[in-house]
Short mmCIF file of C-alpha atoms in Angstrom, two decimals:
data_model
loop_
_atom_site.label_atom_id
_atom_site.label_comp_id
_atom_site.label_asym_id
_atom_site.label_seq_id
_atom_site.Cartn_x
_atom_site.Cartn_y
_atom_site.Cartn_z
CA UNK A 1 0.00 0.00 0.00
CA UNK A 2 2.49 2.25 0.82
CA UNK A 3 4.60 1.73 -2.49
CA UNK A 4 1.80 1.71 -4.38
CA UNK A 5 1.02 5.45 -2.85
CA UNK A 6 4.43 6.59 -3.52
CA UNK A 7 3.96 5.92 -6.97
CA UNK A 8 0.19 6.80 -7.62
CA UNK A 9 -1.05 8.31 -4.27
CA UNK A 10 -1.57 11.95 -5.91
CA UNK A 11 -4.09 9.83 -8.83
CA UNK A 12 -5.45 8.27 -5.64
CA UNK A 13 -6.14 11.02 -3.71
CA UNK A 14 -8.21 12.62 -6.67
CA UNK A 15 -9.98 10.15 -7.28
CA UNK A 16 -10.57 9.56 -3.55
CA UNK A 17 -9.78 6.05 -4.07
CA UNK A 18 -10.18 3.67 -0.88
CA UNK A 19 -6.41 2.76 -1.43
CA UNK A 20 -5.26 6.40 -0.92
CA UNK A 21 -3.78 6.69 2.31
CA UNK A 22 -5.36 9.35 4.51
CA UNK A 23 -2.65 11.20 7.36
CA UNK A 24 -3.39 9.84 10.74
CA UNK A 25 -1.47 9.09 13.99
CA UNK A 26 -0.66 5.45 13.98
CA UNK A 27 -0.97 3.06 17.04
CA UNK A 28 -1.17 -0.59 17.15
CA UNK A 29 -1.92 -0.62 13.36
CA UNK A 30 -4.98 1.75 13.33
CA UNK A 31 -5.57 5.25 12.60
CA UNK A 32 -5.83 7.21 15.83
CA UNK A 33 -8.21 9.91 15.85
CA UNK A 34 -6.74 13.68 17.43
CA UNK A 35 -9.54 13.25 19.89
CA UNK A 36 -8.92 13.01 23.71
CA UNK A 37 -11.13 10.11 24.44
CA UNK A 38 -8.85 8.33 21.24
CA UNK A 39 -5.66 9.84 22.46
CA UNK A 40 -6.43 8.96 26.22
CA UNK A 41 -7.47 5.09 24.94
CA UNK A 42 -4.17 4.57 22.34
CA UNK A 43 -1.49 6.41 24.51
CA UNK A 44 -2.77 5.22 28.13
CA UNK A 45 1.71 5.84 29.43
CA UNK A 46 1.43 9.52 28.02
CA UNK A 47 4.04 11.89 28.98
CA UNK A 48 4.36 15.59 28.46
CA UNK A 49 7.11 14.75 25.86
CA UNK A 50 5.93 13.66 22.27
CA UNK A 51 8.45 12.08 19.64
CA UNK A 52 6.89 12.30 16.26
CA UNK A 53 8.14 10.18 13.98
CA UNK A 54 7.78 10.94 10.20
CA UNK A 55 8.40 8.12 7.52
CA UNK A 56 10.10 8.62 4.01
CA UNK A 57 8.69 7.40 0.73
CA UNK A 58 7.08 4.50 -0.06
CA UNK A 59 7.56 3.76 3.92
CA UNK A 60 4.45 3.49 6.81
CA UNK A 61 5.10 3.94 10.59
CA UNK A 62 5.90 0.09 10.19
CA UNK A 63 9.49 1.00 8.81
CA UNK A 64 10.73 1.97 12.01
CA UNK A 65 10.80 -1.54 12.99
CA UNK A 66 13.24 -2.48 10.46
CA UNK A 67 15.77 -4.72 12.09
CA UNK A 68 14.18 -4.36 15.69
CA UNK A 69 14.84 -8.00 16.49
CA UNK A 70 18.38 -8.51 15.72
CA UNK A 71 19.06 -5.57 17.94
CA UNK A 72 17.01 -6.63 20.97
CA UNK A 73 15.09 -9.58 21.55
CA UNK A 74 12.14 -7.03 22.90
CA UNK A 75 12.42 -5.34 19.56
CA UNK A 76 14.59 -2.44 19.87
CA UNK A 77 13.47 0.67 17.90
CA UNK A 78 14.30 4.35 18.14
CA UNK A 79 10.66 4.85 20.14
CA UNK A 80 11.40 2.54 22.24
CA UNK A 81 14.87 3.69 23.43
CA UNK A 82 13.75 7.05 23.50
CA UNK A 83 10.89 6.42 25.98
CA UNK A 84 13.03 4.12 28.22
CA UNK A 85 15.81 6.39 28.30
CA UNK A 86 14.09 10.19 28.02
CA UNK A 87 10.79 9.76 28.66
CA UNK A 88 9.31 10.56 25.62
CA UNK A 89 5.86 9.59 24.05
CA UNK A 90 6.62 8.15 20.52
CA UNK A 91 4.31 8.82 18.22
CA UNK A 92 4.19 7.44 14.73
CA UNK A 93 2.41 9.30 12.02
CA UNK A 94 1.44 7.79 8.36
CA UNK A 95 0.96 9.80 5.06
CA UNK A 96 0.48 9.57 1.54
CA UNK A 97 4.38 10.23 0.06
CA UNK A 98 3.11 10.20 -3.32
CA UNK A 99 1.00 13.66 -2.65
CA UNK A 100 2.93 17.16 -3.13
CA UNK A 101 5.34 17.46 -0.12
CA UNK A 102 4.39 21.18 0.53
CA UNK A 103 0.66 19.43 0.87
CA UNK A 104 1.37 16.54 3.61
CA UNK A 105 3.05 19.77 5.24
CA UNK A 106 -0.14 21.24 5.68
CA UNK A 107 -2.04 18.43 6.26
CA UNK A 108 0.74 17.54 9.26
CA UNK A 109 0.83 21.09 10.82
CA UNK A 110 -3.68 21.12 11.89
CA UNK A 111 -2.88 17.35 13.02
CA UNK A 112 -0.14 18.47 14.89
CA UNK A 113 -2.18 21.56 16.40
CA UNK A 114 -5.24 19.03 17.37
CA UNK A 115 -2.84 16.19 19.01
CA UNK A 116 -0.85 18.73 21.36
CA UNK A 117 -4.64 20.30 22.18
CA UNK A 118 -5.86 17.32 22.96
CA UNK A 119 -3.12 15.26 24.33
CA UNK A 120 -3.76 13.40 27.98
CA UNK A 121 -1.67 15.26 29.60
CA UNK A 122 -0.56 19.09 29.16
CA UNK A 123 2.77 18.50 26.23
CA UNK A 124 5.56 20.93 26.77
CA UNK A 125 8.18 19.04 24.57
CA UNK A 126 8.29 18.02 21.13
CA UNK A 127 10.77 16.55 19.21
CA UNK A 128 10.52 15.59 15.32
CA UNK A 129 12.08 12.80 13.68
CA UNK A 130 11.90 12.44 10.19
CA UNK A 131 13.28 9.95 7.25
CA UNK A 132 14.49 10.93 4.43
CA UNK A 133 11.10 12.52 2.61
CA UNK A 134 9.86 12.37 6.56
CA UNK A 135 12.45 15.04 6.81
CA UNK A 136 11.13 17.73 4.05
CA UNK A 137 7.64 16.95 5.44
CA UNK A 138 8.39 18.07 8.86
CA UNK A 139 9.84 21.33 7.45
CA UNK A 140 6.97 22.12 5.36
CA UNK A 141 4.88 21.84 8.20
CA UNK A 142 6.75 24.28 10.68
CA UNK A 143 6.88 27.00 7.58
CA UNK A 144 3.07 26.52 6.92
CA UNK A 145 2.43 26.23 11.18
CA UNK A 146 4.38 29.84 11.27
CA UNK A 147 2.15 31.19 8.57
CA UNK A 148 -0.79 30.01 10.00
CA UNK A 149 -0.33 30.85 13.70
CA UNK A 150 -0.10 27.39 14.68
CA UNK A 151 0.69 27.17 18.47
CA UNK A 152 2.43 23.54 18.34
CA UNK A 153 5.60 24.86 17.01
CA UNK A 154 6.54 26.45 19.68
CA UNK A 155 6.75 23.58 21.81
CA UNK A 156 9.09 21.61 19.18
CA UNK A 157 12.97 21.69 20.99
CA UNK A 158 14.91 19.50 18.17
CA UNK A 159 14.33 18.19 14.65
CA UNK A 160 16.11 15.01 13.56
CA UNK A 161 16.70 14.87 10.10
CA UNK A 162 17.71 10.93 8.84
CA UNK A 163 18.90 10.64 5.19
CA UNK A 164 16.69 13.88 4.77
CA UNK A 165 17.58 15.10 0.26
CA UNK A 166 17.56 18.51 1.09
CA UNK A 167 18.72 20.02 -1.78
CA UNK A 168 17.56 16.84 -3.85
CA UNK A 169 17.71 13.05 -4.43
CA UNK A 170 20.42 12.17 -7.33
CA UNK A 171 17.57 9.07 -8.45
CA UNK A 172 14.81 11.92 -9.15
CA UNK A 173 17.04 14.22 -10.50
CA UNK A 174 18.84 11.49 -12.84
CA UNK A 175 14.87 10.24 -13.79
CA UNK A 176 13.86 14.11 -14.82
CA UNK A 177 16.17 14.76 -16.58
CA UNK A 178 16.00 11.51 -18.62
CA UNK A 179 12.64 12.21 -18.79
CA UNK A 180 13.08 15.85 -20.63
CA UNK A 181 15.75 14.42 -23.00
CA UNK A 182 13.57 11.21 -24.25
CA UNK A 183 10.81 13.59 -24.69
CA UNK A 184 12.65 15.52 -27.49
CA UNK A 185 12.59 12.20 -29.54
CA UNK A 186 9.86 11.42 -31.54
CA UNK A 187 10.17 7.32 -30.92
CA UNK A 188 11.06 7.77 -27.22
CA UNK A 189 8.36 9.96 -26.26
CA UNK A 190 5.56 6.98 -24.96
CA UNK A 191 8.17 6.13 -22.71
CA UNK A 192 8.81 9.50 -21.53
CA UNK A 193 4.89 10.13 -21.18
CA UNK A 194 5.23 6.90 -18.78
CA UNK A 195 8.18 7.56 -16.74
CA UNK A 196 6.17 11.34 -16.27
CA UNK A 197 3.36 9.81 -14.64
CA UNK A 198 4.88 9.13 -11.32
CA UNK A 199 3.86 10.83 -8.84
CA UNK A 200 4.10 14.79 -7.34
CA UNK A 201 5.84 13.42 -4.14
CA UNK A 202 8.79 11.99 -5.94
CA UNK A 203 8.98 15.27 -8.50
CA UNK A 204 9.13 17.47 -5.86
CA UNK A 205 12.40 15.33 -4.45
CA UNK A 206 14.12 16.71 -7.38
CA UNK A 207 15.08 19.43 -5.82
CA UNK A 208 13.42 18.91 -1.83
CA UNK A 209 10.85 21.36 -2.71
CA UNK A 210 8.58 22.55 0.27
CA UNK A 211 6.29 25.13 -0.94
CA UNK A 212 2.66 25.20 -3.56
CA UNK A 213 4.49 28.24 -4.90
CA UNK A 214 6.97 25.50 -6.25
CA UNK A 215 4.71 23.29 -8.01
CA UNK A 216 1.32 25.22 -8.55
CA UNK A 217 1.65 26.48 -12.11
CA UNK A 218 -0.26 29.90 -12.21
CA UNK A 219 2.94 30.87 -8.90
CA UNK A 220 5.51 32.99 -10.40
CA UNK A 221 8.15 31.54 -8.21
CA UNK A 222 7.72 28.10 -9.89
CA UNK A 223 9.19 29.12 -13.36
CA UNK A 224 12.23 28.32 -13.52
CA UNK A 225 12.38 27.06 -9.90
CA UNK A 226 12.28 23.03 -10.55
CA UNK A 227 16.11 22.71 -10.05
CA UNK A 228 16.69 24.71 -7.08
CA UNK A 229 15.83 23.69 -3.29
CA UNK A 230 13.67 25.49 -1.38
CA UNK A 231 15.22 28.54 0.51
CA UNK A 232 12.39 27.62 3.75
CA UNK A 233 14.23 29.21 6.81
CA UNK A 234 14.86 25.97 9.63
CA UNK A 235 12.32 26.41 12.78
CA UNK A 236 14.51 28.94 14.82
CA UNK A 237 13.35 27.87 18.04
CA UNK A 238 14.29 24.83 17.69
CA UNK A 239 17.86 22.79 17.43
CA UNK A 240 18.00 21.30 14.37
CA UNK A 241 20.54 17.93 13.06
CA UNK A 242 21.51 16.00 10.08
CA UNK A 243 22.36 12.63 9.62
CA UNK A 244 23.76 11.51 6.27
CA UNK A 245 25.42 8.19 5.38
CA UNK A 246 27.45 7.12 2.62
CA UNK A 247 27.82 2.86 1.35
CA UNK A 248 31.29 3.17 1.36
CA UNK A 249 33.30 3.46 4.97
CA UNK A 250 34.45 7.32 3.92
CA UNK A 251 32.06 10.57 2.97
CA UNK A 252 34.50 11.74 0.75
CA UNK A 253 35.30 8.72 -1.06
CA UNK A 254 34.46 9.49 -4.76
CA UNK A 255 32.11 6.98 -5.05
CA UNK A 256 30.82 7.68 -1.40
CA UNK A 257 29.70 11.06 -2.77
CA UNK A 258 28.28 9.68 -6.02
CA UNK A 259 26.04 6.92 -4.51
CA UNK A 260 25.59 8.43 -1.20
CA UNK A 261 23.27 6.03 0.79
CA UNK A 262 21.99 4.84 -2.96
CA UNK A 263 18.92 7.01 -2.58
CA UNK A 264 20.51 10.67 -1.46
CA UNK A 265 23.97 12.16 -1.70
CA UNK A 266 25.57 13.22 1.78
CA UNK A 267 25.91 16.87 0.78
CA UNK A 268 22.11 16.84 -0.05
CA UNK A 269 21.39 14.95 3.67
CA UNK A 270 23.90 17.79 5.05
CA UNK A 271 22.12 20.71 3.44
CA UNK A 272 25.77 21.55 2.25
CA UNK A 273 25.19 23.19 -1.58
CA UNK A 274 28.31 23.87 -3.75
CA UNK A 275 28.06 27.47 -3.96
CA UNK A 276 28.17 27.56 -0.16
CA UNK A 277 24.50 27.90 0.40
CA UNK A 278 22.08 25.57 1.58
CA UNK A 279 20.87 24.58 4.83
CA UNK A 280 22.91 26.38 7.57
CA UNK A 281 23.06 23.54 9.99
CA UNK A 282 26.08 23.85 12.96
CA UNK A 283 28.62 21.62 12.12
CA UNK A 284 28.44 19.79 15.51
CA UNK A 285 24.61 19.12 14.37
CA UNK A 286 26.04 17.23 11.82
CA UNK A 287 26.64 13.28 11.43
CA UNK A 288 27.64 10.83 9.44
CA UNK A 289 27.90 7.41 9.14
CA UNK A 290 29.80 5.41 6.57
CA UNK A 291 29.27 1.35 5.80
CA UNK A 292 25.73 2.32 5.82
CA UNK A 293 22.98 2.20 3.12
CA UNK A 294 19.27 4.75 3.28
CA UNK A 295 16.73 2.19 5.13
CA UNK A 296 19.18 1.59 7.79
CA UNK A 297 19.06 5.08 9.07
CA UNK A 298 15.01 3.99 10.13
CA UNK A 299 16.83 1.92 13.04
CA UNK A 300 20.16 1.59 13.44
CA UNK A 301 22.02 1.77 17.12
CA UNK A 302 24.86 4.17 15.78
CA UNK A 303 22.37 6.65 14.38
CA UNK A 304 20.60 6.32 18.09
CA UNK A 305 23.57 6.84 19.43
CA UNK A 306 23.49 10.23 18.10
CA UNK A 307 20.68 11.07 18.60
CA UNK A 308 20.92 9.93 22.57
CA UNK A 309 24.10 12.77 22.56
CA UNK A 310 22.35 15.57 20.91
CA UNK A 311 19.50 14.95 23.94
CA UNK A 312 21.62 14.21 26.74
CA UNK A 313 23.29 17.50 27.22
#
């Protein structure tokens, strides 16, 4: 299901097809409603701290499991150690990655707003954790939150970005442009209509586009904007961190920085552009891990292990 709404789930939505995945909280395999008597009934251990967890493409809440057994025999997962060891609430949220990125941000910022308003017990602390798409989504939603006067936002203290393409994913942009130069020949163009039709979520990874204004085709900030990331200012009061991770044991192995983690390149993860721009995260925000490949940043006990050091301080 998931896969299938990376590829389709904009068509989906349309359509409002029953296979189009609607944004929920997630708990015990069910949607959770932002209710209190729901909230109360699926979170009955709930503290005043909230981890939200944000999957990546053609991922569910499920993906943070990866691997959970052959850490722990209880099933080890970044929720899990997070609770035991901070206290904190996790909470697992599932979305339709193959809708507009700037859209699941403002579909994530009102469910955001009705889970801290309705939470058990008064929440003072949020934290966001977000996978690779997970990542953009979580961004999208504090710029929209902002805009809208939002009042969860200001309870947000750090923002884990895992694998996060930033200023792009190398696959997308490798596909579009593909795409463009099949479409200038005559016999090459069905195929060119076909590899066109996937969906807005994975376009908009071309260049980790946030906005409408960057997709919506009457905005005069799209033209011409396709190829460059979006210039959305980080949540300032909150402490923001990358992780990135590269196949090979070095980052700046040549072919380390080519492949990246096979899905995103570690200067995209690290917001680092070449002209010096990009996403100004503190270099002791920063973290990388080499041997390791994109779906291993979902649960892996060195990437916890940085996370644990960025909390404990």
């Amino acid at each position: 299901l998931a896969v299938l709404n990376s590829a389709r789930g904009d068509s989906l939505a349309r359509q409002s097809h029953p296979l189009a995945i609607t944004m929920a909280v997630r708990s015990d395999r069910a949607d959770v409603a932002p209710h209190r008597e729901a909230l109360e009934s699926a979170f009955p251990q709930a503290t005043a701290k909230l981890a939200i967890f944000l999957h990546g493409l053609a991922e569910t809440e499920e993906s943070w499991r990866i691997h959970a057994d052959r850490q722990d025999p209880s099933g080890s997962t970044y929720g899990s150690r997070l609770a035991g060891d901070f206290g904190y609430t996790p909470v697992y949220v599932r979305y339709n990655s193959g809708l507009h990125i700037s859209e699941n941000g403002r579909l994530l910022s009102p469910l955001l707003e009705q889970v801290v308003a309705n939470w058990p017990v008064p929440a003072d602390d949020l934290i966001l954790v977000g996978h690779s798409m997970g990542g953009l989504v979580a961004r999208s939603a504090c710029h929209y939150a902002r805009q809208d006067g939002d009042s969860w936002p200001t309870k947000v203290r750090h923002v884990f970005y895992l694998g996060t393409p930033h200023l792009g994913a190398g696959l997308e942009q490798g596909v579009s442009r593909l795409t463009g130069a099949l479409g200038k020949i005559d016999e090459a163009r069905p195929l060119a209509r076909f590899l066109d039709r996937r969906s807005a979520g994975i376009k908009d990874l071309r260049a980790g586009h946030l906005l409408d204004d960057h997709w919506q085709p009457d905005s005069a900030s799209a033209s011409g904007s396709r190829d460059r990331p979006s210039e959305v200012p980080l949540l300032a009061s909150a402490a923001h961190y990358a992780v990135s991770a590269t196949v090979t044991t070095h980052r700046r192995n040549p072919i380390g920085r080519l492949l990246g983690d096979l899905l995103v390149q570690p200067a995209s993860a690290r917001g680092k552009a070449r002209d010096g721009g990009g996403v100004p995260f503190p270099i002791e925000n920063k973290r990388h891990f080499g041997g390791l490949h994109h779906f291993n940043l979902l649960n892996h006990p060195l990437v916890y292990g940085a996370l644990h050091d960025w909390l404990d301080v």
